[in-house]
Amino acid sequence: MAFIEVTDLTKTYGASLDALHQVSFTVEKGEWIAVMGPSGSGKSTLLNVLGGLDAASTGRVVLDGQEILCLSANELARFRAEKIGFVFQQFHLVPYLTALENVMLAQYFHSLADEREAAEALGRVGLGDRLQHLPSQLSGGEQQRVCVARALINQPNLILADEPTGNLDEVNETLVMGLLTELHRAGHTLVLVTHDPEIGRMAERRIELHHGRLTEVSAFPAHEEELIDDLLKAVWHAQEDTAHSVLEPDALPEFARNRATFLLMAQEGLVRLEDTALSFAPRGQARAQHVIRRHRLSERLFYETFGLDKDLLDEHAGKIEHSLSPEVTQKICTFLHHPETCPHGSPIPRGACCGKA
Ligand code: ADP
Ligand code: MG
């Protein structure tokens, strides 16, 4: 069983607005997952439901084996204090308590407040000399670091952070992200809401919300995503070379070197894999088509626009093909007048922009 299991979560406000709609995903212990999506897409709602701060309309959240939506208010408060540390964009510090007292307050809900422990936690976030300051006497970055100290004082398994750097300047953003990275390295599970792709990339995995729906779950860390792109390309090339859509896996050199990854790809619905038959599943086919398109358009761009040597095209296109957004890809395609082939003569899969041309 996963550390967090979210099943068919729906949260309805008023008569009709689904802030979350049938959201399902799992998080493993020790994982760092980013919840991304535009403003109003339901990120905060999801985090609040995960942390038991808000109740879902329907669906299940099982956290560390405990179905949280079944707990009474008292049980939930205790569960939260023991298991979860929160960091919010708005710091939510008590204005008339010192930094030290704000951290001790979180301990108080847990068991007994221990001043030495609270001071140590503040020391760990670099605020050992600010214990007696009120929130109003601290900068935004310092206040957020008090929040991180408060979140980790009870040694929670799970840290839920909602746009924790949303109100910080760059220096303090780096400091706070550094602290969260350390917590993740120390084994804490981290669910981090952000709309910032830079911060999202620091996570091992990203899920994306759009209008309350989970639209994308990438199951692999970024470097594995690139490997998967490359393997999908290899399957595509083999299909082109053999003119067969079903391949003999052992005839593909990449298969022998990446068996485990191919198994994962089959589990994720990217390829179909049997003993003697390897082919694309629809999702893998679509993704491969996009990678091939980005690769061959990049080759064309380097060849025509920069006059790069033909022998170098493949290598250089391979470097940028993973990072081209759909918009940029479309711009390159339009700029090159929707070319039909790469400089080596292989067909470039058509994109949405080509139809309009
Ligand atoms: P995000 O954090 O991604 O910006 P939210 O989870 O805060 O999005 O909000 C998702 C949607 O739910 C938005 O349309 C928002 O207006 C609505 N919403 C959030 N909280 C409430 C509430 N308490 N009452 C009514 N609507 C709400
Ligand atoms: Mg929000």
Short mmCIF file of N, CA and C in Angstrom, two decimals, residues 38-180:
data_model
loop_
_atom_site.label_atom_id
_atom_site.label_comp_id
_atom_site.label_asym_id
_atom_site.label_seq_id
_atom_site.Cartn_x
_atom_site.Cartn_y
_atom_site.Cartn_z
N PRO A 38 -2.46 25.94 -13.14
CA PRO A 38 -2.68 27.38 -13.06
C PRO A 38 -3.48 27.77 -11.83
N SER A 39 -3.55 29.07 -11.58
CA SER A 39 -4.30 29.59 -10.44
C SER A 39 -5.76 29.18 -10.56
N GLY A 40 -6.34 28.74 -9.46
CA GLY A 40 -7.75 28.35 -9.46
C GLY A 40 -7.99 26.93 -9.93
N SER A 41 -6.93 26.17 -10.17
CA SER A 41 -7.11 24.81 -10.70
C SER A 41 -7.41 23.79 -9.61
N GLY A 42 -7.34 24.20 -8.34
CA GLY A 42 -7.70 23.27 -7.26
C GLY A 42 -6.53 22.78 -6.43
N LYS A 43 -5.35 23.37 -6.63
CA LYS A 43 -4.16 22.89 -5.93
C LYS A 43 -4.29 23.02 -4.42
N SER A 44 -4.68 24.22 -3.97
CA SER A 44 -4.78 24.44 -2.52
C SER A 44 -5.89 23.56 -1.93
N THR A 45 -6.98 23.44 -2.67
CA THR A 45 -8.07 22.59 -2.21
C THR A 45 -7.56 21.16 -2.00
N LEU A 46 -6.80 20.67 -2.98
CA LEU A 46 -6.27 19.31 -2.87
C LEU A 46 -5.38 19.17 -1.65
N LEU A 47 -4.49 20.15 -1.44
CA LEU A 47 -3.57 20.06 -0.32
C LEU A 47 -4.32 20.11 1.01
N ASN A 48 -5.32 20.98 1.07
CA ASN A 48 -6.09 21.10 2.31
C ASN A 48 -6.87 19.81 2.61
N VAL A 49 -7.38 19.18 1.58
CA VAL A 49 -8.11 17.92 1.80
C VAL A 49 -7.12 16.83 2.23
N LEU A 50 -5.93 16.81 1.57
CA LEU A 50 -4.90 15.83 1.94
C LEU A 50 -4.52 15.96 3.41
N GLY A 51 -4.44 17.20 3.87
CA GLY A 51 -4.00 17.45 5.24
C GLY A 51 -5.14 17.46 6.24
N GLY A 52 -6.34 17.14 5.78
CA GLY A 52 -7.48 17.10 6.69
C GLY A 52 -7.91 18.47 7.18
N LEU A 53 -7.52 19.54 6.49
CA LEU A 53 -7.95 20.88 6.88
C LEU A 53 -9.32 21.19 6.28
N ASP A 54 -9.68 20.40 5.29
CA ASP A 54 -10.92 20.63 4.57
C ASP A 54 -11.45 19.24 4.21
N ALA A 55 -12.78 19.09 4.22
CA ALA A 55 -13.33 17.76 3.91
C ALA A 55 -13.70 17.67 2.44
N ALA A 56 -13.48 16.51 1.84
CA ALA A 56 -13.89 16.31 0.45
C ALA A 56 -15.39 16.05 0.40
N SER A 57 -16.00 16.24 -0.76
CA SER A 57 -17.42 15.92 -0.92
C SER A 57 -17.58 14.41 -1.05
N THR A 58 -16.78 13.80 -1.92
CA THR A 58 -16.76 12.33 -2.04
C THR A 58 -15.33 11.90 -2.32
N GLY A 59 -15.09 10.61 -2.10
CA GLY A 59 -13.77 10.06 -2.38
C GLY A 59 -13.04 9.68 -1.11
N ARG A 60 -11.83 9.14 -1.28
CA ARG A 60 -11.08 8.63 -0.13
C ARG A 60 -9.66 9.18 -0.12
N VAL A 61 -9.18 9.48 1.10
CA VAL A 61 -7.76 9.77 1.29
C VAL A 61 -7.26 8.82 2.37
N VAL A 62 -6.34 7.93 2.01
CA VAL A 62 -5.73 7.05 3.01
C VAL A 62 -4.28 7.49 3.18
N LEU A 63 -3.95 7.90 4.41
CA LEU A 63 -2.63 8.44 4.69
C LEU A 63 -1.96 7.53 5.72
N ASP A 64 -0.85 6.92 5.33
CA ASP A 64 -0.14 6.01 6.22
C ASP A 64 -1.11 4.95 6.80
N GLY A 65 -1.96 4.42 5.94
CA GLY A 65 -2.88 3.35 6.35
C GLY A 65 -4.15 3.83 7.03
N GLN A 66 -4.27 5.14 7.26
CA GLN A 66 -5.44 5.67 7.97
C GLN A 66 -6.35 6.42 7.00
N GLU A 67 -7.60 6.01 6.94
CA GLU A 67 -8.56 6.74 6.11
C GLU A 67 -8.95 8.01 6.86
N ILE A 68 -8.47 9.17 6.37
CA ILE A 68 -8.59 10.37 7.21
C ILE A 68 -9.99 10.95 7.23
N LEU A 69 -10.78 10.67 6.20
CA LEU A 69 -12.10 11.28 6.16
C LEU A 69 -13.06 10.62 7.16
N CYS A 70 -12.61 9.51 7.81
CA CYS A 70 -13.44 8.84 8.82
C CYS A 70 -13.16 9.36 10.22
N LEU A 71 -12.09 10.13 10.38
CA LEU A 71 -11.70 10.52 11.74
C LEU A 71 -12.62 11.61 12.29
N SER A 72 -12.85 11.58 13.60
CA SER A 72 -13.59 12.66 14.23
C SER A 72 -12.68 13.90 14.27
N ALA A 73 -13.26 15.05 14.58
CA ALA A 73 -12.47 16.29 14.57
C ALA A 73 -11.29 16.19 15.52
N ASN A 74 -11.49 15.60 16.70
CA ASN A 74 -10.40 15.47 17.67
C ASN A 74 -9.32 14.52 17.19
N GLU A 75 -9.76 13.37 16.67
CA GLU A 75 -8.81 12.38 16.16
C GLU A 75 -7.99 12.98 15.03
N LEU A 76 -8.68 13.75 14.20
CA LEU A 76 -8.01 14.35 13.05
C LEU A 76 -6.95 15.35 13.51
N ALA A 77 -7.29 16.17 14.49
CA ALA A 77 -6.35 17.17 14.99
C ALA A 77 -5.09 16.48 15.52
N ARG A 78 -5.27 15.38 16.23
CA ARG A 78 -4.15 14.65 16.79
C ARG A 78 -3.31 14.00 15.67
N PHE A 79 -4.02 13.39 14.71
CA PHE A 79 -3.37 12.74 13.58
C PHE A 79 -2.51 13.74 12.82
N ARG A 80 -3.11 14.92 12.58
CA ARG A 80 -2.42 15.97 11.86
C ARG A 80 -1.16 16.41 12.60
N ALA A 81 -1.30 16.62 13.90
CA ALA A 81 -0.17 17.10 14.70
C ALA A 81 0.97 16.10 14.68
N GLU A 82 0.64 14.81 14.65
CA GLU A 82 1.69 13.79 14.70
C GLU A 82 2.32 13.52 13.34
N LYS A 83 1.51 13.62 12.31
CA LYS A 83 1.98 13.11 11.01
C LYS A 83 2.35 14.19 10.00
N ILE A 84 1.77 15.37 10.15
CA ILE A 84 1.85 16.33 9.04
C ILE A 84 2.44 17.66 9.48
N GLY A 85 3.35 18.19 8.69
CA GLY A 85 3.82 19.56 8.88
C GLY A 85 3.35 20.41 7.71
N PHE A 86 2.79 21.57 8.00
CA PHE A 86 2.27 22.46 6.95
C PHE A 86 3.18 23.67 6.76
N VAL A 87 3.37 24.06 5.50
CA VAL A 87 4.01 25.34 5.20
C VAL A 87 3.12 26.03 4.16
N PHE A 88 2.65 27.23 4.50
CA PHE A 88 1.72 27.93 3.60
C PHE A 88 2.41 29.13 2.96
N GLN A 89 1.78 29.62 1.90
CA GLN A 89 2.30 30.83 1.26
C GLN A 89 2.16 32.04 2.20
N GLN A 90 0.97 32.17 2.79
CA GLN A 90 0.76 33.17 3.84
C GLN A 90 1.22 32.48 5.11
N PHE A 91 2.13 33.08 5.83
CA PHE A 91 2.88 32.29 6.79
C PHE A 91 2.03 31.75 7.95
N HIS A 92 0.92 32.45 8.28
CA HIS A 92 0.07 32.00 9.39
C HIS A 92 0.84 31.86 10.69
N LEU A 93 1.63 32.87 11.01
CA LEU A 93 2.26 32.89 12.33
C LEU A 93 1.37 33.72 13.26
N VAL A 94 1.36 33.39 14.54
CA VAL A 94 0.56 34.17 15.50
C VAL A 94 1.32 35.46 15.77
N PRO A 95 0.72 36.62 15.46
CA PRO A 95 1.48 37.87 15.44
C PRO A 95 2.02 38.29 16.81
N TYR A 96 1.34 37.92 17.89
CA TYR A 96 1.80 38.40 19.20
C TYR A 96 2.67 37.37 19.92
N LEU A 97 3.05 36.29 19.23
CA LEU A 97 3.98 35.34 19.83
C LEU A 97 5.34 35.45 19.13
N THR A 98 6.41 35.21 19.89
CA THR A 98 7.76 35.26 19.31
C THR A 98 7.96 34.05 18.38
N ALA A 99 9.06 34.10 17.62
CA ALA A 99 9.41 32.99 16.74
C ALA A 99 9.44 31.68 17.56
N LEU A 100 10.10 31.75 18.71
CA LEU A 100 10.22 30.56 19.56
C LEU A 100 8.85 30.06 20.01
N GLU A 101 8.00 31.00 20.44
CA GLU A 101 6.68 30.60 20.93
C GLU A 101 5.80 30.06 19.80
N ASN A 102 5.96 30.61 18.60
CA ASN A 102 5.19 30.09 17.47
C ASN A 102 5.55 28.62 17.19
N VAL A 103 6.83 28.30 17.29
CA VAL A 103 7.23 26.91 17.06
C VAL A 103 6.75 26.04 18.22
N MET A 104 6.85 26.57 19.44
CA MET A 104 6.42 25.78 20.61
C MET A 104 4.92 25.51 20.59
N LEU A 105 4.19 26.42 19.99
CA LEU A 105 2.74 26.23 19.89
C LEU A 105 2.42 24.96 19.11
N ALA A 106 3.19 24.69 18.04
CA ALA A 106 2.96 23.47 17.26
C ALA A 106 3.29 22.24 18.10
N GLN A 107 4.32 22.37 18.96
CA GLN A 107 4.66 21.26 19.86
C GLN A 107 3.54 21.02 20.85
N TYR A 108 2.96 22.11 21.33
CA TYR A 108 1.95 22.02 22.37
C TYR A 108 0.78 21.15 21.92
N PHE A 109 0.39 21.30 20.64
CA PHE A 109 -0.71 20.49 20.14
C PHE A 109 -0.29 19.03 20.07
N HIS A 110 0.99 18.81 19.97
CA HIS A 110 1.50 17.46 19.81
C HIS A 110 1.60 16.77 21.15
N SER A 111 2.39 17.33 22.06
CA SER A 111 2.52 16.71 23.38
C SER A 111 2.91 17.81 24.34
N LEU A 112 4.15 17.79 24.81
CA LEU A 112 4.60 18.84 25.70
C LEU A 112 5.54 19.77 24.97
N ALA A 113 5.37 21.05 25.20
CA ALA A 113 6.26 22.01 24.58
C ALA A 113 7.65 21.90 25.21
N ASP A 114 8.68 21.93 24.39
CA ASP A 114 10.05 21.82 24.87
C ASP A 114 10.85 22.96 24.24
N GLU A 115 11.19 23.94 25.07
CA GLU A 115 11.80 25.16 24.58
C GLU A 115 13.14 24.89 23.89
N ARG A 116 13.92 23.95 24.44
CA ARG A 116 15.23 23.66 23.88
C ARG A 116 15.09 23.08 22.46
N GLU A 117 14.14 22.16 22.33
CA GLU A 117 13.90 21.55 21.00
C GLU A 117 13.46 22.61 19.99
N ALA A 118 12.58 23.50 20.42
CA ALA A 118 12.08 24.54 19.53
C ALA A 118 13.22 25.46 19.11
N ALA A 119 14.09 25.79 20.07
CA ALA A 119 15.23 26.66 19.76
C ALA A 119 16.16 25.96 18.77
N GLU A 120 16.34 24.65 18.95
CA GLU A 120 17.19 23.89 18.03
C GLU A 120 16.62 23.89 16.61
N ALA A 121 15.29 23.71 16.53
CA ALA A 121 14.65 23.71 15.20
C ALA A 121 14.87 25.05 14.51
N LEU A 122 14.77 26.13 15.28
CA LEU A 122 15.01 27.46 14.69
C LEU A 122 16.47 27.61 14.32
N GLY A 123 17.36 27.02 15.10
CA GLY A 123 18.78 27.03 14.76
C GLY A 123 19.02 26.35 13.43
N ARG A 124 18.33 25.24 13.22
CA ARG A 124 18.52 24.47 11.98
C ARG A 124 18.10 25.27 10.73
N VAL A 125 17.15 26.18 10.88
CA VAL A 125 16.76 26.98 9.71
C VAL A 125 17.49 28.33 9.71
N GLY A 126 18.54 28.42 10.52
CA GLY A 126 19.39 29.61 10.50
C GLY A 126 18.83 30.79 11.27
N LEU A 127 17.95 30.54 12.24
CA LEU A 127 17.34 31.64 12.99
C LEU A 127 17.66 31.56 14.48
N GLY A 128 18.80 30.94 14.81
CA GLY A 128 19.20 30.79 16.21
C GLY A 128 19.29 32.12 16.94
N ASP A 129 19.52 33.20 16.19
CA ASP A 129 19.65 34.51 16.85
C ASP A 129 18.38 35.36 16.72
N ARG A 130 17.27 34.72 16.37
CA ARG A 130 16.02 35.49 16.20
C ARG A 130 14.89 34.92 17.06
N LEU A 131 15.25 34.15 18.09
CA LEU A 131 14.23 33.41 18.85
C LEU A 131 13.15 34.31 19.44
N GLN A 132 13.56 35.50 19.91
CA GLN A 132 12.62 36.35 20.64
C GLN A 132 11.97 37.41 19.75
N HIS A 133 12.18 37.32 18.44
CA HIS A 133 11.57 38.30 17.53
C HIS A 133 10.10 37.96 17.28
N LEU A 134 9.30 39.00 17.18
CA LEU A 134 7.90 38.82 16.76
C LEU A 134 7.89 38.71 15.24
N PRO A 135 6.84 38.07 14.67
CA PRO A 135 6.77 37.98 13.20
C PRO A 135 6.96 39.33 12.52
N SER A 136 6.40 40.39 13.08
CA SER A 136 6.51 41.71 12.44
C SER A 136 7.94 42.21 12.43
N GLN A 137 8.80 41.63 13.27
CA GLN A 137 10.21 42.06 13.31
C GLN A 137 11.09 41.18 12.42
N LEU A 138 10.45 40.25 11.67
CA LEU A 138 11.20 39.35 10.79
C LEU A 138 10.86 39.65 9.34
N SER A 139 11.83 39.40 8.46
CA SER A 139 11.56 39.55 7.02
C SER A 139 10.67 38.40 6.56
N GLY A 140 10.13 38.52 5.34
CA GLY A 140 9.28 37.44 4.80
C GLY A 140 10.01 36.11 4.78
N GLY A 141 11.25 36.14 4.33
CA GLY A 141 12.02 34.90 4.25
C GLY A 141 12.24 34.29 5.63
N GLU A 142 12.50 35.17 6.61
CA GLU A 142 12.71 34.67 7.97
C GLU A 142 11.42 34.09 8.54
N GLN A 143 10.30 34.77 8.25
CA GLN A 143 9.01 34.24 8.73
C GLN A 143 8.75 32.86 8.13
N GLN A 144 9.08 32.71 6.83
CA GLN A 144 8.82 31.41 6.21
C GLN A 144 9.73 30.34 6.81
N ARG A 145 10.93 30.75 7.20
CA ARG A 145 11.82 29.76 7.82
C ARG A 145 11.30 29.37 9.21
N VAL A 146 10.67 30.32 9.92
CA VAL A 146 10.02 29.95 11.19
C VAL A 146 8.94 28.89 10.89
N CYS A 147 8.21 29.09 9.78
CA CYS A 147 7.16 28.13 9.43
C CYS A 147 7.75 26.75 9.14
N VAL A 148 8.91 26.73 8.47
CA VAL A 148 9.55 25.43 8.19
C VAL A 148 9.97 24.78 9.51
N ALA A 149 10.53 25.58 10.43
CA ALA A 149 10.90 25.04 11.75
C ALA A 149 9.66 24.50 12.46
N ARG A 150 8.57 25.24 12.36
CA ARG A 150 7.32 24.81 13.00
C ARG A 150 6.82 23.51 12.36
N ALA A 151 6.98 23.40 11.02
CA ALA A 151 6.48 22.21 10.33
C ALA A 151 7.28 20.97 10.71
N LEU A 152 8.58 21.16 11.03
CA LEU A 152 9.38 19.95 11.26
C LEU A 152 9.57 19.64 12.73
N ILE A 153 9.03 20.47 13.63
CA ILE A 153 9.30 20.29 15.06
C ILE A 153 8.79 18.94 15.58
N ASN A 154 7.68 18.46 15.05
CA ASN A 154 7.13 17.19 15.55
C ASN A 154 7.61 15.99 14.74
N GLN A 155 8.64 16.19 13.92
CA GLN A 155 9.17 15.11 13.08
C GLN A 155 8.07 14.45 12.25
N PRO A 156 7.29 15.24 11.51
CA PRO A 156 6.18 14.63 10.77
C PRO A 156 6.71 13.82 9.59
N ASN A 157 5.99 12.74 9.23
CA ASN A 157 6.37 11.97 8.04
C ASN A 157 6.14 12.78 6.79
N LEU A 158 5.08 13.56 6.84
CA LEU A 158 4.61 14.22 5.62
C LEU A 158 4.67 15.73 5.77
N ILE A 159 5.25 16.39 4.78
CA ILE A 159 5.26 17.85 4.76
C ILE A 159 4.43 18.32 3.58
N LEU A 160 3.43 19.13 3.87
CA LEU A 160 2.56 19.69 2.83
C LEU A 160 2.90 21.17 2.71
N ALA A 161 3.29 21.59 1.54
CA ALA A 161 3.70 22.99 1.36
C ALA A 161 2.91 23.58 0.21
N ASP A 162 2.25 24.71 0.48
CA ASP A 162 1.41 25.36 -0.53
C ASP A 162 2.08 26.66 -0.98
N GLU A 163 2.66 26.67 -2.16
CA GLU A 163 3.37 27.84 -2.70
C GLU A 163 4.28 28.45 -1.63
N PRO A 164 5.17 27.65 -1.04
CA PRO A 164 5.93 28.15 0.12
C PRO A 164 6.85 29.31 -0.22
N THR A 165 7.18 29.49 -1.51
CA THR A 165 8.07 30.59 -1.86
C THR A 165 7.33 31.69 -2.60
N GLY A 166 5.99 31.59 -2.62
CA GLY A 166 5.18 32.54 -3.39
C GLY A 166 5.37 33.98 -2.98
N ASN A 167 5.70 34.22 -1.71
CA ASN A 167 5.84 35.59 -1.23
C ASN A 167 7.29 35.98 -0.96
N LEU A 168 8.24 35.20 -1.49
CA LEU A 168 9.63 35.43 -1.13
C LEU A 168 10.44 35.97 -2.30
N ASP A 169 11.49 36.73 -1.97
CA ASP A 169 12.42 37.15 -3.02
C ASP A 169 13.33 35.97 -3.37
N GLU A 170 14.18 36.18 -4.37
CA GLU A 170 14.95 35.06 -4.91
C GLU A 170 15.90 34.44 -3.87
N VAL A 171 16.54 35.29 -3.09
CA VAL A 171 17.50 34.78 -2.10
C VAL A 171 16.79 33.87 -1.09
N ASN A 172 15.65 34.35 -0.59
CA ASN A 172 14.94 33.55 0.40
C ASN A 172 14.25 32.34 -0.21
N GLU A 173 13.86 32.46 -1.47
CA GLU A 173 13.31 31.31 -2.18
C GLU A 173 14.36 30.18 -2.19
N THR A 174 15.59 30.56 -2.53
CA THR A 174 16.67 29.56 -2.57
C THR A 174 16.89 28.94 -1.19
N LEU A 175 16.86 29.80 -0.16
CA LEU A 175 17.06 29.30 1.20
C LEU A 175 15.97 28.31 1.61
N VAL A 176 14.71 28.69 1.35
CA VAL A 176 13.60 27.84 1.78
C VAL A 176 13.58 26.54 0.96
N MET A 177 13.85 26.65 -0.35
CA MET A 177 13.89 25.42 -1.16
C MET A 177 15.04 24.52 -0.72
N GLY A 178 16.14 25.14 -0.28
CA GLY A 178 17.26 24.37 0.25
C GLY A 178 16.84 23.58 1.49
N LEU A 179 16.06 24.24 2.36
CA LEU A 179 15.59 23.55 3.57
C LEU A 179 14.67 22.39 3.21
N LEU A 180 13.76 22.63 2.26
CA LEU A 180 12.84 21.56 1.87
C LEU A 180 13.60 20.39 1.23
#
